mmCIF file of C-alpha atoms in Angstrom:
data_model
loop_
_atom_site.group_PDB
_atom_site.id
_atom_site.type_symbol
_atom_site.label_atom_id
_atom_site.label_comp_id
_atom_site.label_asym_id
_atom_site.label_seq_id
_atom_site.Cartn_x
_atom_site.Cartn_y
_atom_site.Cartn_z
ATOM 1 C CA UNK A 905 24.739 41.693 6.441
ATOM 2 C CA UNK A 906 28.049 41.844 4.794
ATOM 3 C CA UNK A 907 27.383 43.930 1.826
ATOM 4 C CA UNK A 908 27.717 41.227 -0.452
ATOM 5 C CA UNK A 909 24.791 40.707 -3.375
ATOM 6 C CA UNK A 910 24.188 38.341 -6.329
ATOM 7 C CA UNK A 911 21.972 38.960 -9.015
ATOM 8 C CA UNK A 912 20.814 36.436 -11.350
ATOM 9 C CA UNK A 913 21.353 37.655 -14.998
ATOM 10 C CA UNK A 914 20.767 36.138 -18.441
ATOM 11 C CA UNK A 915 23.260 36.118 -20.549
ATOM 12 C CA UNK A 916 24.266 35.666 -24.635
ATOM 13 C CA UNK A 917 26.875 33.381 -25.138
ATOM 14 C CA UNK A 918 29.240 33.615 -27.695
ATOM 15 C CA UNK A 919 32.054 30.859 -29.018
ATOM 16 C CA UNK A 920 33.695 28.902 -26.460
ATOM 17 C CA UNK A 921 37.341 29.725 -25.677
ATOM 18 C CA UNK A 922 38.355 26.366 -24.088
ATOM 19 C CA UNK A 923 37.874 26.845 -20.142
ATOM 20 C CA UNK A 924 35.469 29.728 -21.457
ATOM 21 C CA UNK A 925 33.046 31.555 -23.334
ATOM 22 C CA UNK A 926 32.895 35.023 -25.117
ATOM 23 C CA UNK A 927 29.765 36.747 -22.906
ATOM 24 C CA UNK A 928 27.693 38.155 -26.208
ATOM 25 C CA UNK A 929 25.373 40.241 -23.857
ATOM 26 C CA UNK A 930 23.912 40.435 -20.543
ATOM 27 C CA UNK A 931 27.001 42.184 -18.398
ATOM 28 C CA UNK A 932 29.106 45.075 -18.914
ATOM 29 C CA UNK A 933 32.915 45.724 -18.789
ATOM 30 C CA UNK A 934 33.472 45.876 -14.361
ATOM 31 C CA UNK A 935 30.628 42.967 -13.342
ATOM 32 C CA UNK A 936 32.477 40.152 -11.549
ATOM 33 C CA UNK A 937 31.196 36.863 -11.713
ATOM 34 C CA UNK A 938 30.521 34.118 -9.251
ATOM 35 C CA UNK A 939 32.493 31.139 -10.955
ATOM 36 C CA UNK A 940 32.581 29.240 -7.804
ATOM 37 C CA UNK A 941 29.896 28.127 -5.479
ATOM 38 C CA UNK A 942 27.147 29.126 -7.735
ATOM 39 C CA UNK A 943 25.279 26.005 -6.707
ATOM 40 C CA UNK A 944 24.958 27.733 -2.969
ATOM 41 C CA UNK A 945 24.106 31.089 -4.108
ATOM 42 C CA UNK A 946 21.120 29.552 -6.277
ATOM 43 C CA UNK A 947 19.924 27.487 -4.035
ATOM 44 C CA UNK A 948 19.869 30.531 -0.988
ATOM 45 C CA UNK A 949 18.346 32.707 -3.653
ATOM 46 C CA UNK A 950 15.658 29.629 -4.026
ATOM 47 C CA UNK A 951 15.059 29.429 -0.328
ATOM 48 C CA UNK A 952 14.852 32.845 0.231
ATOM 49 C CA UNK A 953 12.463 33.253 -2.591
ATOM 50 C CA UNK A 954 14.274 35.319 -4.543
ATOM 51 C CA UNK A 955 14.866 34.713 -8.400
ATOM 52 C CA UNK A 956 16.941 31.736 -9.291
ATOM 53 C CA UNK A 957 17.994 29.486 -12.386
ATOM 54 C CA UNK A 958 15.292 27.163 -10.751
ATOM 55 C CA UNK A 959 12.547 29.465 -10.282
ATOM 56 C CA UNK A 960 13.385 32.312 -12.078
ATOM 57 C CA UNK A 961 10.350 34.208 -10.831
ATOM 58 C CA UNK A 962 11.350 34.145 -7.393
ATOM 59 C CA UNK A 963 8.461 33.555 -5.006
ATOM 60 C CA UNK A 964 7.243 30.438 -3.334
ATOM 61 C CA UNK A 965 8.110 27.248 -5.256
ATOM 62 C CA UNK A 966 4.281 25.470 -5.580
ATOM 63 C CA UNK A 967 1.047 26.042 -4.260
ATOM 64 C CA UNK A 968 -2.145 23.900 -4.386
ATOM 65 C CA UNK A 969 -2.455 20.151 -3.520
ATOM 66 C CA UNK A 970 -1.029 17.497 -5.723
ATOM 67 C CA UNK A 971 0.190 14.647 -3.773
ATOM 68 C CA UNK A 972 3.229 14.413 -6.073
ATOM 69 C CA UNK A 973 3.335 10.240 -6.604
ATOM 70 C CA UNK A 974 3.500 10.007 -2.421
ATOM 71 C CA UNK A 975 1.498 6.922 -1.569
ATOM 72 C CA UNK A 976 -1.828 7.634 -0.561
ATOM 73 C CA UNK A 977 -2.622 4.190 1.734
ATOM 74 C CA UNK A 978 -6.236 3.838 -0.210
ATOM 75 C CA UNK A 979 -6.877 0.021 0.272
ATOM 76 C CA UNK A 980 -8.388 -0.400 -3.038
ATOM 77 C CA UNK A 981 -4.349 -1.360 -4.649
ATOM 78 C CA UNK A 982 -4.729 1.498 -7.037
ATOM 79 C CA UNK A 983 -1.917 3.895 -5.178
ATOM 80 C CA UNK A 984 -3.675 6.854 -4.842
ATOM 81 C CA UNK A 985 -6.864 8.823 -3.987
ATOM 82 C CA UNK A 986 -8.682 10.854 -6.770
ATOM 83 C CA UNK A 987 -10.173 12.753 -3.720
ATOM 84 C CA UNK A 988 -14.050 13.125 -5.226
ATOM 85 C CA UNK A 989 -15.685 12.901 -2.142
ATOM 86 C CA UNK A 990 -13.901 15.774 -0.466
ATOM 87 C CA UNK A 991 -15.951 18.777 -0.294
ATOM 88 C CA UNK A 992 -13.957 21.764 -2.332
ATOM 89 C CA UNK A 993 -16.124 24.619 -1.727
ATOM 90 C CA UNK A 994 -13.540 26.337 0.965
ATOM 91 C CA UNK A 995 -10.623 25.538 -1.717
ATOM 92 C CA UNK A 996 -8.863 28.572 -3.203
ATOM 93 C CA UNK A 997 -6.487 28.061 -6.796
ATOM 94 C CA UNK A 998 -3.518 29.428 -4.370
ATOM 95 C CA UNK A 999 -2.548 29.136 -1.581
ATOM 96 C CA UNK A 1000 -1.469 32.290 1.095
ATOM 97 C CA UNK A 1001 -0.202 30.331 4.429
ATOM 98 C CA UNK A 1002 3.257 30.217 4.784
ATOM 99 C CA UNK A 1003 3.750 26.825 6.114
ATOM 100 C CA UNK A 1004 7.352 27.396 7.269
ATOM 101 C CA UNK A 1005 5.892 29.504 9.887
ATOM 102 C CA UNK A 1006 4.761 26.886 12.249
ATOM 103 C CA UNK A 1007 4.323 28.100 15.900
ATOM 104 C CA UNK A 1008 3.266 24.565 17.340
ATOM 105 C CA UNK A 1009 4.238 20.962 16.836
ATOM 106 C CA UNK A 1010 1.750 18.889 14.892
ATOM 107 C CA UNK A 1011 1.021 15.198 16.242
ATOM 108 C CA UNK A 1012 1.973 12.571 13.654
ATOM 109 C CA UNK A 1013 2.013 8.570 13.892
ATOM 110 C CA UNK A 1014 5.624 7.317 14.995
ATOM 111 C CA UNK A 1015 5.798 5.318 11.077
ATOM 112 C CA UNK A 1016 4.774 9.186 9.792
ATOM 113 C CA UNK A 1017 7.796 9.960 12.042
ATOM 114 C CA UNK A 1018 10.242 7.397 11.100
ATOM 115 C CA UNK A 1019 9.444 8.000 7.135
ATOM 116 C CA UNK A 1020 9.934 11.611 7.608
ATOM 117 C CA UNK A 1021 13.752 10.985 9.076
ATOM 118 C CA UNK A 1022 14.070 8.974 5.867
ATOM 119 C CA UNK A 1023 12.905 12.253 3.946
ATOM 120 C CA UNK A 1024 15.043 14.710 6.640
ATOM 121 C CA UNK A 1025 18.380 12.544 6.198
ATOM 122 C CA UNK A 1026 17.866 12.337 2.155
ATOM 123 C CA UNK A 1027 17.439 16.096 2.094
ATOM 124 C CA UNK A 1028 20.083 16.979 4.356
ATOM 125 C CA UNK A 1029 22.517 14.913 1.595
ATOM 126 C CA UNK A 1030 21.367 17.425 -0.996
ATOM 127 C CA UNK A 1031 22.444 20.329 1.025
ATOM 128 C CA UNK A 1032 25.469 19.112 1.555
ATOM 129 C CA UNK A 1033 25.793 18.164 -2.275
ATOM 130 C CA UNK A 1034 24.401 22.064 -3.393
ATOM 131 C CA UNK A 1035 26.970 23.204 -0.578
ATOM 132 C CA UNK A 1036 29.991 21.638 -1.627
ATOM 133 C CA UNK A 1037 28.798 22.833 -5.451
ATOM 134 C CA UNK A 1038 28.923 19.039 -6.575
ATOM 135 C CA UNK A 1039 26.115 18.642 -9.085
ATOM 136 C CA UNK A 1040 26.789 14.896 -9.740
ATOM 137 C CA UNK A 1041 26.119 14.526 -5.750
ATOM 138 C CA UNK A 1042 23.492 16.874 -6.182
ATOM 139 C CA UNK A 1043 21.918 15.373 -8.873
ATOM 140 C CA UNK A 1044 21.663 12.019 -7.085
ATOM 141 C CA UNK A 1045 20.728 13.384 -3.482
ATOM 142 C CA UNK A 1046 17.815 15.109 -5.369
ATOM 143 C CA UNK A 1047 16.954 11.561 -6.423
ATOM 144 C CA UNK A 1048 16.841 9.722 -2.944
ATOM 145 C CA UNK A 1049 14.630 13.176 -1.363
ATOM 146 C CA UNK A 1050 12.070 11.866 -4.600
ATOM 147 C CA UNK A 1051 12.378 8.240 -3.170
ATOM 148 C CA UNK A 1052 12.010 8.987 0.003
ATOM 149 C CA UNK A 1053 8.876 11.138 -0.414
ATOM 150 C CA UNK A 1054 7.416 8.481 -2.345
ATOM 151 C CA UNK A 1055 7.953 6.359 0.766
ATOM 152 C CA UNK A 1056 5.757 8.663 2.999
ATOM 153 C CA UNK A 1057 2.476 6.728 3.500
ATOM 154 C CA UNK A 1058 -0.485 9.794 3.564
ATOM 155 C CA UNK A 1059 -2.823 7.714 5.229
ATOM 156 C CA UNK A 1060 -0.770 7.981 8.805
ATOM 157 C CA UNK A 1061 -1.739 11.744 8.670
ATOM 158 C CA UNK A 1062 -5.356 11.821 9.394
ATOM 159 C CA UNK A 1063 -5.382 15.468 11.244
ATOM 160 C CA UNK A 1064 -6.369 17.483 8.313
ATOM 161 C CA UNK A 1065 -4.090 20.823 9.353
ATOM 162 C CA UNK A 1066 -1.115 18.014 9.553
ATOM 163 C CA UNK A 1067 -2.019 16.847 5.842
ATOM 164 C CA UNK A 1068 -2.371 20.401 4.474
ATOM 165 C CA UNK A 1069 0.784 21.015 6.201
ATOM 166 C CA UNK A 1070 2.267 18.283 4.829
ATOM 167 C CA UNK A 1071 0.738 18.763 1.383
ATOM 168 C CA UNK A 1072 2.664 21.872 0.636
ATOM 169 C CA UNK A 1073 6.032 21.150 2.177
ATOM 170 C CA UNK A 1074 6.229 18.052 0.148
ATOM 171 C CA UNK A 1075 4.970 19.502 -3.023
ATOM 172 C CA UNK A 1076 7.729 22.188 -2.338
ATOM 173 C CA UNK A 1077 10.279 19.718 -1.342
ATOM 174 C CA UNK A 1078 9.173 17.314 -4.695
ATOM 175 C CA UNK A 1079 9.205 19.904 -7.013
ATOM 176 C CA UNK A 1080 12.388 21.658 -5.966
ATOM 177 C CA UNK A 1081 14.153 17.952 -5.938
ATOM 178 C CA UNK A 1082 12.603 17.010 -9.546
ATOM 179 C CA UNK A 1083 14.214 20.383 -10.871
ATOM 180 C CA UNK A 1084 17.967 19.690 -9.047
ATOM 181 C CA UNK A 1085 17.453 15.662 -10.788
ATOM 182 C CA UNK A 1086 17.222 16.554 -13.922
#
């Protein structure tokens, strides 16, 4: 709205000059440079799927169904569900709905509720982290969003449009979390 534009650009580095480095290639004499706050601009470039050092392809994050380590509530003690008795013949590789494009509330279970503040509140701590361009706070925000989506027992989302829903957010949320960790 304001004009203003960042571009994500590789970039040869030569020898460090102390607080610097000698840029070998990848800008030209006139470019400024975001020194500042780059943790913010990534992370809108992420969520607006643009390009970023995260996802440098730009686009949605993930697609599919991979229950990312989440607890699946089988009763069998194993901690998951290989899913072989679900019928896959509907089942595409990718993907298409945009999930953040809800237009109605979806009833969940008030635990489903409860562990989904845990997963709201840990996230909300990462933004504030990427924000205030603190990757130390960043880094271990990311971690309790991982923890807290490991926390979120499956098995208290038996609608299956709720679970799909679910499905992809999380993987989203998981695999965007796992990258910031790391």
């Amino acid at each position: 709205s304001n004009g203003v534009n960042f571009v994500l650009r590789d970039v040869t580095l030569g020898p460090s000059l102390g607080n610097g480095f000698i840029v070998k290639e990848g800008l030209q004499e006139g470019d400024e440079i975001a020194v500042n706050g780059t943790f913010s601009i990534d992370a809108a470039a992420q969520l607006a799927g643009k390009p970023s050092m995260m996802n440098p392809e730009g686009g949605p994050a993930m697609t599919g169904h991979n229950h990312g380590g989440m607890k699946m509530g089988d009763d069998k003690g194993t901690g998951g569900s290989d899913h072989s008795d679900m019928d896959m013949g509907d089942v595409k590789q990718e993907s298409k709905t945009d999930h953040s494009d809800m237009d109605q509330r979806i009833a969940a279970t008030g635990i489903f509720q409860n562990q989904l503040k845990q997963v709201l509140s840990a996230y909300l701590e990462l933004k504030d982290a990427l924000v205030n361009d603190n990757a130390a706070k960043s880094n271990a925000a990311a971690k309790k969003v991982l923890s807290a989506l490991e926390h979120v027992d499956m098995k208290q989302l038996t609608d299956k449009k709720a679970h799909d829903h679910w499905m992809t957010i999380s993987k989203e949320i998981s695999n965007s979390a796992n990258s910031i960790s790391k």
